[in-house]
Amino acid sequence: MTRPNKKPMGLTKQILVPLLVLLILMGGFMFSWSFYISRSMLENELRLDIAKSERIINLSLRNTLDQLSEKLLDLAASNKFATAVEKRNKQATDELLADLLESRSGYLLDMLTVYISGEKWLDSGLSLAPAVSLNQNNVGSFSDTPEWKAVPYIKQVGNKNVAIVYSAPIVKKDTGQVLGFLCGGLDLDINYSVLEILKQAASSKTAALLYRKNLLISSESEDSPQMAGLLSWGKAKDHGKYFIAGEEVYSSVPILEDHSTGLRLVYSRTNKTFHALTNEYKQNLAILLFLALVFSGLIAWGMHLRIHSALKKLTDYADRVASGETRHNFERTGVREFNRLGAVLQNTVQRLDNKNIYVSRLFDSARAPIINCDREGRILDMNPAAKKHVLRNSNRVEDRSIYEFFPESHLEKVSRLLGKAARSRTPAPAEIPLLQYPQEEKKYFVWTFSPVTTSSGEGTELILMQGHDITENRKILEQARLSEERLRQIIDLLPQRVYAKDSEGRFILVNKAMAESFNKTAVDMTGKTSFEVYGNHKTVTRMIEDDRRVIERNEEVQLEESYIDTNRDIHWLETTKVPYITQDTHTSAILTLSMDITRMKKAEMELQELNKELIERVSVRTAELEAANEALIKSMDELRHTQNRLVETEKMASLGELVAGIAHEINTPLGISVTSASYLHDLNEKLYEHYQNNTLKRSELENYFTKADETVDSLMKNLSRSAELVGSFKQLAVDQTSDDLREINLEKYIQDVLFTLKPRLIEKNHTLDLQCPPDIEILTSPGALMQILTNLVNNCLIHAFPHGFEGVISIRLKKSGKGIMLTFSDNGQGMKDEELRKVFEPFFTTKRSEGNTGLGMHLVYNLVTQVLKGRIECKSAPGEGTSYEIWFPKLSNSGAPLEEETEA
């Protein structure tokens, strides 16, 4: 029974006062003890150990580098090597370099290069060498007092690496002349041997080399937990620091004993002293904890006896409320806080009763489906909206499971979410469609599984499922996605660079052409700033200023702009910038369409320079050309006059050959005619003598008539042949000197022409074969045709057949389309390619020493193309003879072709 006149002590004071006193005493004692031990022993031990490790590491590295430098100096100082370098003997020099690389310590080298006059002359031939190419600043720093230097370089864009380089002067001993420098280097980005030496010197488990805050090389993968923790600490701390991570101690020491190089070795190892101190600390801590537990137990037991009765009254009231007995009131206790808690609980129960009706109404009137189920998925209750979507035409809820209302392919997902909620964990909302019935549209819902604890509070007793219909949203999103994909495809197909940037200069849209211009993908560029893409501060500042003006004016801007890429090349762009407002963030952005006009700009500048140079040249050359032009015109007139005379001479030569041939042919029938006339004259004198002497007999008279008749017949035939030859010669002579058109029988006319050339062929035992249809009547220039055949035969006799060779000349004619195809070929020695290309050029001949002018085939080409309106083509090869294919059309009375040539 509590005393009514005394106010009970609060629960907070009853529990906190004794515990606070105990914790303050124990905490002060433990802190002072552990602080003293850790501060006085562990930190001093670690500092001494780190200083000692730094000296050992640098001494080990220095010994290794000294061995390499001695090798380099010995090779550079050897007479054999100096002689090979002085004579520029790359083979001998490369052999000596290979011997050095195969030596005991030479395998460590990643770079072995000979520099002469500041230029790289020879590499070692290593598959990875040279890993480093010295820039001009490093080459310029070579001296006669060599030392190892750290040289930073960039192997990939944005990734800076470091090499340790040693340059030994190559000295000619007899003169002391420095011929060049032998440079050897260790690429710290790939040389695991150097890292292993440093790791062993530090007696570490894991180690890594850093250049400032960039990783060069590590003994383990960067993703391993040990190396990830070491690198995270090493990149944030400077040299000379340490960090205790559990059983590991992280340390950082400078390399080459030069802090300015930025090279550091970070490593981790287990500190035995630290383990001993830690174990001792744990033992003492365990004793303290045991004592603390004893004191706490005693205090807790005393408090339990005091507040047990009060707490039991509170729990009894809570149990009655939980069982549904809400009409009873809370019985007050001797603890003030419990009395307050009971009053709050009683008021809460009353409010919950009032709200229960309100929640029930909300549950029934909610448009979204809501389902209450137990931990196994059995349905306890659902609102009308859920019944509409889930039960369809049935209202029975009892003994039904939520697994009945979802497709089989999603049951595993439903079970996983239900199990997570049953473990009192709220899973993320999940999209799960309802089971689709025949001829029903598929419905999509986003479901939430909320665990609910009702009475005991020790676990989930029921699960509240709430669904949100997103079917229409999915349709809209799918249409938007398809539209976006089509737009993206169109943008990527454009050859221009298309991109969009927000007001902060970040790329929010990049097409394929834009990304490929920077050797990147659109995904890589999206989200990056202009500084990260272009790199040039001046260029990016100007672009940002242009973008700012476009946003301020809020209008389209067209301009020409340029930027410098990472290779220091200038690119010119013809750009159109259009401001717009983004739909997702409703902020200002700029859409840019650019076309690369770098080639046009370069061509424009080159054209300007060329025009300027041409103007200067033209002004200088104009006077010279005017004077030379006058002299050239005069020379051309003289040359043209000479050529015309030579052509006429060629024609007259052909006419002379024609006369000679006719004379040879007409000589035979005229000789026979003279002999016949003489014989007839003798017969007449004998007959007349017999007649005067009256001794004429009948038999003698008959014999006279017989012989006279034969003689007169022979005389008439040969005289007719002579007259025919003379007529033919007259017509050929007229044709030779005239280009008039007349209709001829092609076979007969060519036979007449070849008849005049037959003596020359017979003289050299050559054979001529003519094949021509007898029915070809054509209106053409017979003079040009005769001149063509005469020159072709003469050219063949002069050039095609060597002395003593019995050649064959073949002439084939046939109809081809609306004209005639004439093929002239021989089986002579043929022509070389160079001769074939010049066969129709004027004054070209291979036998000028024999009096040839080189105008014969040139005249043939002009006659075929200009007079006959045709074409000529020559084919020849050494030892395979020569062939000329001449096509010429039928001509009208005006000299023009009747119709254009068509292929047969």
PDB file of N, CA, C and O in Angstrom, residues 745-748 771-777 812-815:
ATOM      1  N   ASN A 745      32.205  -0.060-155.366  1.00  0.00           N
ATOM      2  CA  ASN A 745      32.112  -1.442-154.910  1.00  0.00           C
ATOM      3  C   ASN A 745      33.381  -1.707-154.119  1.00  0.00           C
ATOM      4  O   ASN A 745      34.484  -1.656-154.658  1.00  0.00           O
ATOM      5  N   LEU A 746      33.216  -1.974-152.859  1.00  0.00           N
ATOM      6  CA  LEU A 746      34.356  -2.013-151.940  1.00  0.00           C
ATOM      7  C   LEU A 746      35.345  -3.091-152.331  1.00  0.00           C
ATOM      8  O   LEU A 746      36.567  -2.867-152.329  1.00  0.00           O
ATOM      9  N   GLU A 747      34.870  -4.289-152.707  1.00  0.00           N
ATOM     10  CA  GLU A 747      35.782  -5.384-153.048  1.00  0.00           C
ATOM     11  C   GLU A 747      36.597  -5.036-154.286  1.00  0.00           C
ATOM     12  O   GLU A 747      37.827  -5.190-154.300  1.00  0.00           O
ATOM     13  N   LYS A 748      35.941  -4.549-155.354  1.00  0.00           N
ATOM     14  CA  LYS A 748      36.648  -4.267-156.606  1.00  0.00           C
ATOM     15  C   LYS A 748      37.646  -3.129-156.416  1.00  0.00           C
ATOM     16  O   LYS A 748      38.775  -3.174-156.888  1.00  0.00           O
ATOM     17  N   GLN A 771      39.657 -10.660-147.849  1.00  0.00           N
ATOM     18  CA  GLN A 771      38.337 -11.263-147.715  1.00  0.00           C
ATOM     19  C   GLN A 771      37.323 -10.141-147.557  1.00  0.00           C
ATOM     20  O   GLN A 771      37.334  -9.437-146.554  1.00  0.00           O
ATOM     21  N   CYS A 772      36.435 -10.012-148.614  1.00  0.00           N
ATOM     22  CA  CYS A 772      35.443  -8.939-148.604  1.00  0.00           C
ATOM     23  C   CYS A 772      34.204  -9.413-149.335  1.00  0.00           C
ATOM     24  O   CYS A 772      34.307  -9.960-150.445  1.00  0.00           O
ATOM     25  N   PRO A 773      33.022  -9.234-148.771  1.00  0.00           N
ATOM     26  CA  PRO A 773      31.795  -9.601-149.484  1.00  0.00           C
ATOM     27  C   PRO A 773      31.693  -8.797-150.783  1.00  0.00           C
ATOM     28  O   PRO A 773      31.971  -7.596-150.811  1.00  0.00           O
ATOM     29  N   PRO A 774      31.272  -9.433-151.887  1.00  0.00           N
ATOM     30  CA  PRO A 774      31.262  -8.730-153.192  1.00  0.00           C
ATOM     31  C   PRO A 774      30.101  -7.758-153.355  1.00  0.00           C
ATOM     32  O   PRO A 774      30.086  -6.981-154.304  1.00  0.00           O
ATOM     33  N   ASP A 775      29.155  -7.750-152.445  1.00  0.00           N
ATOM     34  CA  ASP A 775      27.947  -6.954-152.644  1.00  0.00           C
ATOM     35  C   ASP A 775      27.942  -5.658-151.835  1.00  0.00           C
ATOM     36  O   ASP A 775      26.904  -5.038-151.657  1.00  0.00           O
ATOM     37  N   ILE A 776      29.091  -5.220-151.302  1.00  0.00           N
ATOM     38  CA  ILE A 776      29.118  -4.015-150.475  1.00  0.00           C
ATOM     39  C   ILE A 776      29.316  -2.801-151.381  1.00  0.00           C
ATOM     40  O   ILE A 776      30.379  -2.605-151.991  1.00  0.00           O
ATOM     41  N   GLU A 777      28.255  -2.005-151.554  1.00  0.00           N
ATOM     42  CA  GLU A 777      28.312  -0.736-152.283  1.00  0.00           C
ATOM     43  C   GLU A 777      28.210   0.380-151.241  1.00  0.00           C
ATOM     44  O   GLU A 777      27.285   0.393-150.440  1.00  0.00           O
ATOM     45  N   ARG A 812      40.401  -7.975-143.786  1.00  0.00           N
ATOM     46  CA  ARG A 812      39.047  -8.498-143.634  1.00  0.00           C
ATOM     47  C   ARG A 812      38.085  -7.319-143.569  1.00  0.00           C
ATOM     48  O   ARG A 812      38.313  -6.355-142.846  1.00  0.00           O
ATOM     49  N   LEU A 813      36.992  -7.386-144.363  1.00  0.00           N
ATOM     50  CA  LEU A 813      35.971  -6.357-144.350  1.00  0.00           C
ATOM     51  C   LEU A 813      34.615  -7.012-144.136  1.00  0.00           C
ATOM     52  O   LEU A 813      34.330  -8.085-144.683  1.00  0.00           O
ATOM     53  N   LYS A 814      33.775  -6.359-143.332  1.00  0.00           N
ATOM     54  CA  LYS A 814      32.423  -6.848-143.104  1.00  0.00           C
ATOM     55  C   LYS A 814      31.548  -5.667-142.680  1.00  0.00           C
ATOM     56  O   LYS A 814      32.035  -4.621-142.247  1.00  0.00           O
ATOM     57  N   LYS A 815      30.242  -5.854-142.818  1.00  0.00           N
ATOM     58  CA  LYS A 815      29.307  -4.844-142.374  1.00  0.00           C
ATOM     59  C   LYS A 815      29.220  -4.865-140.847  1.00  0.00           C
ATOM     60  O   LYS A 815      29.151  -5.930-140.252  1.00  0.00           O
TER      61      LYS A 815
END
